[in-house]
Short mmCIF file of C-alpha atoms and ligand atoms in Angstrom, two decimals:
data_model
loop_
_atom_site.label_atom_id
_atom_site.label_comp_id
_atom_site.label_asym_id
_atom_site.label_seq_id
_atom_site.Cartn_x
_atom_site.Cartn_y
_atom_site.Cartn_z
CA MET A 1 -6.77 23.24 -19.64
CA LYS A 2 -8.44 20.50 -18.58
CA ASP A 3 -10.21 19.45 -21.55
CA GLN A 4 -6.78 19.37 -23.84
CA ILE A 5 -5.94 17.26 -20.98
CA PHE A 6 -9.21 15.25 -21.28
CA GLU A 7 -8.81 14.73 -24.64
CA GLN A 8 -5.38 13.69 -24.27
CA CYS A 9 -5.99 10.50 -21.87
CA HIS A 10 -8.42 9.35 -23.92
CA ARG A 11 -6.67 9.68 -26.99
CA HIS A 12 -4.29 7.30 -25.92
CA PHE A 13 -6.40 5.30 -23.27
CA ASN A 14 -6.89 2.32 -25.68
CA ASP A 15 -3.05 1.89 -25.19
CA ILE A 16 -2.92 1.96 -21.95
CA VAL A 17 -5.38 -0.27 -21.32
CA ALA A 18 -2.95 -2.48 -23.33
CA ILE A 19 -0.38 -2.21 -21.83
CA ARG A 20 -2.14 -2.79 -18.30
CA ARG A 21 -3.91 -6.23 -19.20
CA ASP A 22 -0.06 -7.28 -20.17
CA ILE A 23 1.53 -6.41 -17.31
CA HIS A 24 -1.61 -7.73 -15.96
CA GLN A 25 -1.58 -11.35 -17.93
CA TYR A 26 1.94 -11.73 -16.72
CA PRO A 27 2.62 -10.35 -12.72
CA GLU A 28 5.42 -9.65 -10.75
CA LEU A 29 6.34 -9.80 -6.85
CA GLY A 30 8.52 -8.15 -4.95
CA PHE A 31 11.97 -7.32 -6.22
CA ASP A 32 11.41 -9.14 -9.46
CA VAL A 33 9.43 -7.49 -11.51
CA HIS A 34 12.04 -7.19 -14.07
CA ARG A 35 9.32 -7.60 -17.35
CA THR A 36 7.54 -5.13 -15.73
CA ALA A 37 10.24 -2.50 -15.52
CA GLY A 38 11.95 -3.25 -18.64
CA ILE A 39 7.97 -1.79 -20.19
CA ALA A 40 8.10 0.78 -18.19
CA ALA A 41 12.12 1.22 -19.23
CA ASP A 42 11.32 0.87 -22.85
CA ALA A 43 8.25 3.33 -23.19
CA LEU A 44 9.84 6.49 -21.23
CA GLN A 45 12.97 5.59 -24.06
CA ALA A 46 10.47 5.89 -26.99
CA LEU A 47 9.44 9.01 -25.91
CA GLU A 48 13.63 10.10 -25.36
CA ILE A 49 12.89 10.31 -21.18
CA PRO A 50 16.24 9.96 -20.21
CA VAL A 51 15.75 6.39 -18.16
CA LYS A 52 18.58 4.66 -15.17
CA THR A 53 17.00 1.14 -14.47
CA GLY A 54 18.43 -0.91 -11.68
CA ILE A 55 17.13 1.64 -8.85
CA GLY A 56 15.94 0.10 -6.19
CA ARG A 57 17.46 -3.14 -7.48
CA THR A 58 14.53 -3.68 -10.24
CA GLY A 59 13.34 0.31 -10.49
CA VAL A 60 12.67 2.67 -12.84
CA VAL A 61 13.61 6.23 -12.83
CA GLY A 62 12.98 8.54 -15.88
CA ASP A 63 14.08 12.87 -15.88
CA LEU A 64 11.67 14.85 -18.31
CA GLU A 65 13.67 17.65 -18.20
CA VAL A 66 12.75 21.25 -18.92
CA PRO A 67 14.81 23.90 -20.11
CA GLY A 68 14.63 26.67 -17.56
CA ALA A 69 12.16 24.82 -14.52
CA THR A 70 13.59 25.22 -11.57
CA LYS A 71 11.25 22.73 -9.57
CA ARG A 72 11.19 19.48 -9.77
CA ILE A 73 8.75 17.36 -9.11
CA ALA A 74 7.83 12.92 -9.17
CA LEU A 75 5.12 10.56 -9.69
CA ARG A 76 5.76 7.10 -8.29
CA ALA A 77 4.09 3.96 -8.81
CA ASP A 78 4.57 0.43 -7.80
CA MET A 79 4.90 -2.48 -10.26
CA ASP A 80 4.58 -5.18 -7.75
CA ALA A 81 2.02 -8.09 -7.75
CA LEU A 82 0.45 -10.35 -5.14
CA PRO A 83 0.66 -14.42 -3.56
CA ILE A 84 -2.69 -14.74 -4.97
CA GLN A 85 -4.98 -16.76 -6.77
CA GLU A 86 -6.82 -14.93 -8.93
CA LEU A 87 -10.17 -15.33 -9.66
CA THR A 88 -12.16 -13.82 -11.71
CA ASP A 89 -13.06 -14.66 -15.50
CA VAL A 90 -12.16 -11.86 -17.36
CA PRO A 91 -10.26 -11.94 -20.82
CA TYR A 92 -6.64 -10.23 -19.25
CA LYS A 93 -6.35 -12.80 -16.08
CA SER A 94 -3.60 -13.79 -14.43
CA LYS A 95 -1.34 -16.36 -16.71
CA ILE A 96 0.62 -16.98 -13.55
CA ASP A 97 -0.60 -19.56 -11.11
CA GLY A 98 -0.21 -18.24 -7.68
CA LYS A 99 0.37 -14.97 -8.36
CA ALA A 100 -2.12 -11.53 -9.65
CA HIS A 101 -2.21 -8.44 -9.22
CA LEU A 102 -5.14 -7.91 -7.00
CA CYS A 103 -4.15 -4.39 -5.86
CA GLY A 104 -3.99 -2.67 -9.21
CA HIS A 105 -0.45 -1.46 -9.67
CA ASP A 106 -0.15 -3.07 -13.04
CA ALA A 107 -2.52 0.02 -14.02
CA HIS A 108 -0.79 2.11 -11.84
CA THR A 109 2.11 1.83 -13.63
CA ALA A 110 0.07 1.45 -16.24
CA MET A 111 -1.22 4.93 -16.22
CA LEU A 112 2.53 6.45 -15.27
CA ILE A 113 3.90 5.44 -18.45
CA GLY A 114 0.26 7.58 -20.39
CA THR A 115 1.14 10.51 -18.51
CA ALA A 116 5.17 11.02 -19.79
CA ARG A 117 3.67 10.12 -23.76
CA ILE A 118 0.76 13.49 -22.45
CA LEU A 119 3.42 15.05 -20.65
CA SER A 120 5.96 14.29 -23.71
CA GLU A 121 3.67 15.88 -25.92
CA PHE A 122 2.83 18.50 -23.48
CA ARG A 123 6.66 19.45 -23.49
CA SER A 124 6.76 22.95 -24.51
CA SER A 125 4.37 24.50 -21.63
CA LEU A 126 5.56 22.55 -18.94
CA LYS A 127 7.00 24.35 -16.06
CA THR A 128 8.74 22.08 -13.87
CA HIS A 129 10.96 18.95 -14.65
CA VAL A 130 9.26 16.25 -14.05
CA ARG A 131 10.45 12.50 -12.35
CA PHE A 132 9.05 8.23 -13.16
CA ILE A 133 9.29 6.20 -10.42
CA PHE A 134 8.42 3.29 -11.02
CA GLN A 135 9.71 0.85 -8.17
CA PRO A 136 9.04 -1.88 -6.97
CA SER A 137 7.95 -4.00 -3.95
CA GLU A 138 5.27 -2.12 -2.58
CA GLU A 139 3.33 -5.23 -1.06
CA ALA A 140 6.25 -7.37 0.57
CA LEU A 141 8.74 -5.62 3.50
CA PRO A 142 10.97 -4.46 3.56
CA GLY A 143 9.75 -2.51 0.51
CA GLY A 144 10.50 -1.29 -2.54
CA ALA A 145 10.42 2.77 -1.59
CA PRO A 146 13.68 3.10 1.29
CA ALA A 147 16.18 0.99 -1.88
CA MET A 148 14.85 3.07 -4.19
CA ILE A 149 15.49 6.16 -1.86
CA ALA A 150 19.25 5.18 -0.64
CA ASP A 151 19.71 4.73 -4.60
CA GLY A 152 18.48 8.97 -5.32
CA ALA A 153 15.06 8.77 -6.07
CA LEU A 154 14.15 12.09 -4.53
CA GLU A 155 17.64 13.41 -5.85
CA ASP A 156 16.61 16.66 -6.44
CA VAL A 157 12.35 16.40 -6.00
CA ASP A 158 10.93 19.30 -4.36
CA GLU A 159 7.77 17.52 -4.22
CA ILE A 160 6.03 13.78 -4.93
CA TYR A 161 2.71 12.49 -5.76
CA GLY A 162 1.16 8.98 -5.88
CA ILE A 163 -2.32 7.87 -6.62
CA HIS A 164 -3.46 4.15 -5.84
CA VAL A 165 -6.91 2.83 -7.27
CA PHE A 166 -9.26 2.05 -4.81
CA PRO A 167 -12.69 0.44 -5.63
CA LEU A 168 -15.17 1.68 -2.87
CA TYR A 169 -14.75 5.33 -4.76
CA THR A 170 -16.77 5.47 -7.91
CA VAL A 171 -14.27 6.35 -11.19
CA GLY A 172 -14.35 9.91 -11.06
CA GLU A 173 -13.89 10.42 -8.29
CA TYR A 174 -10.84 11.25 -5.85
CA ALA A 175 -10.31 10.81 -2.07
CA THR A 176 -7.18 12.68 0.10
CA CYS A 177 -6.59 14.44 3.17
CA SER A 178 -4.44 16.32 5.21
CA GLY A 179 -1.90 14.83 7.32
CA PRO A 180 -1.81 11.62 8.43
CA MET A 181 -3.82 8.84 5.28
CA LEU A 182 -2.49 5.78 5.19
CA ALA A 183 -0.85 3.75 8.45
CA GLN A 184 2.11 2.41 10.33
CA SER A 185 1.51 -1.03 9.89
CA ASP A 186 3.17 -2.95 12.59
CA THR A 187 4.06 -6.20 13.21
CA PHE A 188 4.75 -8.52 15.98
CA GLN A 189 4.95 -12.32 17.86
CA ILE A 190 4.99 -13.99 20.39
CA THR A 191 6.19 -17.00 22.04
CA LEU A 192 4.72 -17.36 25.91
CA THR A 193 6.41 -20.60 27.41
CA GLY A 194 5.42 -21.82 30.28
CA THR A 195 5.57 -26.14 31.59
CA GLY A 196 3.36 -28.74 29.93
CA GLY A 197 1.65 -31.98 31.29
CA HIS A 198 -1.32 -34.11 31.80
CA ALA A 199 -4.59 -31.78 31.33
CA ALA A 200 -5.57 -33.65 34.79
CA PHE A 201 -2.62 -32.45 36.82
CA PRO A 202 -2.57 -28.74 35.75
CA HIS A 203 -1.04 -27.72 39.12
CA LEU A 204 2.13 -29.11 37.98
CA THR A 205 2.49 -26.90 35.37
CA VAL A 206 2.36 -23.76 33.92
CA ASP A 207 -0.74 -23.54 31.35
CA PRO A 208 0.55 -20.98 28.47
CA ILE A 209 -3.20 -21.48 27.72
CA VAL A 210 -4.54 -20.14 30.46
CA ILE A 211 -2.11 -17.14 30.36
CA SER A 212 -2.20 -16.61 26.62
CA ALA A 213 -6.27 -16.09 26.67
CA GLN A 214 -5.32 -13.66 29.41
CA PHE A 215 -2.73 -11.34 26.97
CA VAL A 216 -5.08 -11.86 24.20
CA THR A 217 -8.18 -10.26 26.20
CA ALA A 218 -6.37 -8.08 28.53
CA LEU A 219 -4.56 -6.40 25.39
CA GLN A 220 -8.19 -5.25 24.84
CA SER A 221 -8.03 -3.22 26.83
CA ILE A 222 -4.54 -1.39 25.36
CA ILE A 223 -6.57 0.97 22.18
CA ALA A 224 -10.41 1.50 25.02
CA ARG A 225 -7.76 3.38 27.98
CA ASN A 226 -3.80 3.29 26.94
CA VAL A 227 -4.96 5.97 23.21
CA ASN A 228 -6.71 9.10 23.12
CA PRO A 229 -10.50 8.56 22.87
CA LEU A 230 -9.45 10.29 19.29
CA ASP A 231 -6.73 9.66 18.09
CA SER A 232 -6.53 6.65 15.70
CA ALA A 233 -5.17 2.55 16.51
CA VAL A 234 -6.03 -0.93 15.77
CA VAL A 235 -4.12 -3.95 18.11
CA SER A 236 -5.46 -7.08 15.70
CA VAL A 237 -4.19 -10.59 16.88
CA THR A 238 -4.44 -13.42 13.58
CA GLN A 239 -2.67 -16.40 15.23
CA PHE A 240 -2.84 -18.11 17.93
CA HIS A 241 -1.49 -21.08 17.70
CA GLY A 242 -0.80 -23.85 20.79
CA GLY A 243 -0.92 -27.44 21.12
CA ASP A 244 0.30 -30.70 18.93
CA ALA A 245 -3.12 -30.28 16.18
CA ASN A 246 -2.21 -30.91 12.64
CA LEU A 247 -4.84 -27.62 11.12
CA GLN A 248 -4.52 -29.14 8.50
CA ASN A 249 -7.06 -32.15 10.07
CA GLY A 250 -9.24 -30.01 12.47
CA LEU A 251 -8.26 -30.97 16.12
CA THR A 252 -9.29 -35.33 15.20
CA GLY A 253 -5.99 -36.95 16.34
CA ALA A 254 -4.38 -34.29 18.82
CA ALA A 255 -3.95 -34.61 22.07
CA LEU A 256 -7.26 -33.50 23.69
CA ASN A 257 -5.02 -34.27 27.43
CA VAL A 258 -2.19 -32.45 27.70
CA ILE A 259 -1.37 -29.19 28.58
CA PRO A 260 0.68 -27.42 25.61
CA PRO A 261 4.19 -26.44 26.50
CA LYS A 262 3.57 -22.96 24.60
CA VAL A 263 2.15 -20.93 22.64
CA LEU A 264 2.48 -18.87 19.64
CA ILE A 265 0.47 -15.49 19.06
CA GLY A 266 0.45 -13.11 16.18
CA GLY A 267 -0.31 -10.23 15.47
CA THR A 268 -0.48 -6.62 13.85
CA VAL A 269 -0.18 -3.51 14.99
CA ARG A 270 -2.00 -0.10 12.72
CA THR A 271 -1.66 3.13 14.25
CA LEU A 272 -1.51 6.80 12.55
CA GLN A 273 1.28 8.59 15.49
CA LYS A 274 4.57 7.65 16.47
CA ALA A 275 4.00 8.17 19.76
CA VAL A 276 0.26 6.45 19.69
CA GLN A 277 2.28 3.52 18.03
CA THR A 278 5.89 3.79 21.00
CA ARG A 279 2.89 3.56 23.32
CA VAL A 280 0.97 0.95 22.01
CA ARG A 281 4.03 -1.27 21.33
CA GLY A 282 4.94 -0.61 24.81
CA GLN A 283 2.09 -1.59 26.34
CA LEU A 284 1.80 -4.86 24.43
CA GLU A 285 4.57 -5.41 26.14
CA ARG A 286 3.59 -4.92 29.69
CA LEU A 287 0.87 -6.72 29.73
CA LEU A 288 2.86 -9.51 28.70
CA ALA A 289 5.87 -9.11 31.19
CA GLY A 290 2.87 -8.82 33.19
CA LEU A 291 0.85 -11.58 32.92
CA ALA A 292 3.90 -14.18 32.57
CA ASP A 293 5.52 -13.11 35.07
CA ALA A 294 2.52 -13.34 37.84
CA HIS A 295 2.36 -16.66 36.41
CA ASN A 296 5.86 -17.95 35.92
CA ALA A 297 5.66 -18.44 32.11
CA THR A 298 8.66 -16.74 30.08
CA TYR A 299 8.57 -15.22 26.95
CA THR A 300 9.85 -13.60 23.62
CA PHE A 301 8.13 -10.52 22.36
CA ASP A 302 10.06 -9.44 18.66
CA TYR A 303 8.06 -6.04 17.18
CA GLN A 304 8.60 -5.52 13.69
CA GLU A 305 8.01 -1.83 12.17
CA GLY A 306 6.20 -2.49 9.04
CA TYR A 307 5.48 0.86 6.60
CA PRO A 308 5.75 4.37 7.96
CA VAL A 309 2.48 6.88 8.26
CA THR A 310 1.52 8.24 4.47
CA TYR A 311 1.22 11.89 5.44
CA ASN A 312 0.34 14.05 3.03
CA HIS A 313 2.11 17.98 3.42
CA GLU A 314 0.63 21.40 2.16
CA PRO A 315 0.92 22.61 -0.33
CA CYS A 316 0.99 19.30 -2.16
CA VAL A 317 -2.66 18.20 -0.41
CA SER A 318 -3.82 22.10 -1.12
CA THR A 319 -2.57 21.59 -4.85
CA ALA A 320 -3.88 18.26 -5.44
CA VAL A 321 -6.58 18.84 -3.38
CA SER A 322 -7.70 22.03 -6.40
CA THR A 323 -6.26 20.30 -9.16
CA ALA A 324 -9.06 17.67 -8.56
CA ARG A 325 -11.93 19.79 -7.91
CA GLY A 326 -11.14 21.72 -11.47
CA LEU A 327 -10.88 17.93 -13.44
CA VAL A 328 -14.08 16.68 -11.07
CA GLY A 329 -15.36 19.50 -9.25
CA GLU A 330 -16.56 19.54 -6.05
CA ASN A 331 -19.75 17.61 -5.78
CA ASN A 332 -17.02 14.38 -6.71
CA LEU A 333 -13.69 15.05 -5.00
CA ILE A 334 -13.80 13.05 -1.63
CA PHE A 335 -11.48 15.73 0.70
CA PRO A 336 -11.38 15.09 3.81
CA VAL A 337 -11.20 10.94 3.09
CA LEU A 338 -10.88 10.03 6.75
CA PRO A 339 -7.11 8.14 7.27
CA ILE A 340 -7.15 4.21 6.34
CA LEU A 341 -5.74 2.24 8.13
CA GLY A 342 -3.86 -0.98 5.51
CA GLY A 343 -0.09 0.79 5.48
CA GLU A 344 1.71 1.89 1.82
CA ASP A 345 5.69 2.35 1.10
CA PHE A 346 5.19 5.37 0.13
CA GLY A 347 5.10 6.66 3.19
CA TYR A 348 8.89 6.78 3.29
CA TYR A 349 8.53 9.07 0.03
CA SER A 350 6.19 11.32 2.06
CA GLN A 351 8.58 11.06 5.27
CA LYS A 352 11.34 13.06 3.40
CA ILE A 353 9.87 14.66 1.31
CA PRO A 354 6.70 16.61 1.19
CA ALA A 355 3.93 14.26 -0.39
CA CYS A 356 -0.11 13.69 -1.11
CA PHE A 357 -1.07 10.81 -1.78
CA VAL A 358 -4.86 10.42 -3.90
CA MET A 359 -7.33 7.51 -4.01
CA VAL A 360 -8.68 7.65 -7.43
CA GLY A 361 -12.03 5.86 -7.70
CA ALA A 362 -11.91 2.69 -9.53
CA GLY A 363 -16.08 1.22 -8.67
CA ASN A 364 -18.42 0.65 -10.95
CA GLU A 365 -21.65 -0.72 -9.17
CA GLU A 366 -23.70 -1.55 -12.42
CA LYS A 367 -20.79 -3.56 -13.21
CA GLY A 368 -20.53 -5.31 -10.48
CA ILE A 369 -16.35 -4.21 -10.13
CA VAL A 370 -16.81 -3.72 -6.31
CA ASN A 371 -13.55 -5.27 -5.13
CA MET A 372 -11.18 -4.28 -2.54
CA CYS A 373 -8.15 -4.33 -3.50
CA HIS A 374 -6.34 -7.98 -2.37
CA HIS A 375 -9.63 -9.86 -2.47
CA PRO A 376 -9.21 -12.84 -5.21
CA GLN A 377 -11.94 -10.86 -7.20
CA PHE A 378 -10.15 -7.47 -7.66
CA ASP A 379 -10.55 -5.57 -11.14
CA ILE A 380 -11.17 -1.82 -11.80
CA ASP A 381 -13.23 -0.27 -13.85
CA GLU A 382 -10.26 0.49 -16.35
CA THR A 383 -11.84 3.89 -16.97
CA CYS A 384 -10.93 5.53 -14.09
CA MET A 385 -7.34 5.08 -15.46
CA ILE A 386 -8.50 8.55 -17.29
CA TYR A 387 -8.46 9.95 -14.04
CA GLY A 388 -5.33 8.81 -12.29
CA MET A 389 -3.74 10.17 -15.74
CA ALA A 390 -5.31 13.09 -15.64
CA LEU A 391 -4.60 13.62 -12.41
CA LEU A 392 -1.14 12.92 -12.81
CA THR A 393 -0.35 14.82 -15.74
CA ASN A 394 -1.96 18.59 -14.55
CA LEU A 395 0.08 18.46 -11.59
CA ALA A 396 2.84 18.49 -13.43
CA MET A 397 1.85 21.22 -15.65
CA LEU A 398 1.56 23.59 -13.03
ZN1 ZN B 401 -2.04 -3.97 -2.29
ZN1 ZN B 402 -1.74 -1.39 -2.86
#
């Protein structure tokens, strides 16, 4: 079976590379993935797989029905690109300024099309129905997955699998784990308001910079003293703005003798468990409220929940692990891989039905393909698509 699957993957490889490169050159963002969705829908229709379009606004769902089957598994690909300028010089570089497939979703779409082609050829030996899910807007909140689910993408589905190309692992490797694999990724925005004034008369002001600085320092204690050392969490402040400087000019022309009236602070919280998220969120606001109160300042605290944890369930993990092991052997399977504190909207599916997410090695040091997803010079060793297709195909053939 393994040899047969790899043989089919190799046979389709050049076509799938061409599809990936075509999508790569015309990246689309968020829900605006009409061209890419069209390619997916046309590919399924050509295989006589019934297709629904406009699911989750611009998603595509195809159902490969197998006579007599009682179980249905879903395979999911995301289709959207990122609002980043690509800085590679590959011949298939993005033709659209400021947009690029730097997370590999072009490859995910192409691999799922390839998988559909191979499974169609194996149709007579399939034992389960297979649903192909091509979703928009993985990169941008609120995510395409909730919209797909609301439109019925998971109806009658027993299990769902997703893959992601990952250049930090080498082509030919797979990585996954049980339980939480990717983080709940939230953001927060804070306005801390004091009273501005003359910098030489601080006693007549409520200085929001000093209070904000204390807050940023104090919140480090949340991870150190409020989260169990054996649990994982990140709190990062990524924005800290006060004063009147125009950031493009540095501090040239800025009023260095004025205490500003307010400071804006923003950042992200990453957790792997709901209880930890609740605790971190609560403690963030308690620290802020306490410091603001102690110094006579006021604040606003806006906490935005992002994608939920991507959770890998049994029996899907065992199925994925034994399938991956069968394809590449124990030495090329990274299991259990440590969870990653990045976010993925596959998490929404995993909150609904048994699911497993697998990283597919896409790096190749000899070819210089080492840049992580979202890097302006991100690329994949396209050979990884053989392994992506092989895994998805094999999962659907069990
Ligand atoms: Zn991404
Ligand atoms: Zn991605």
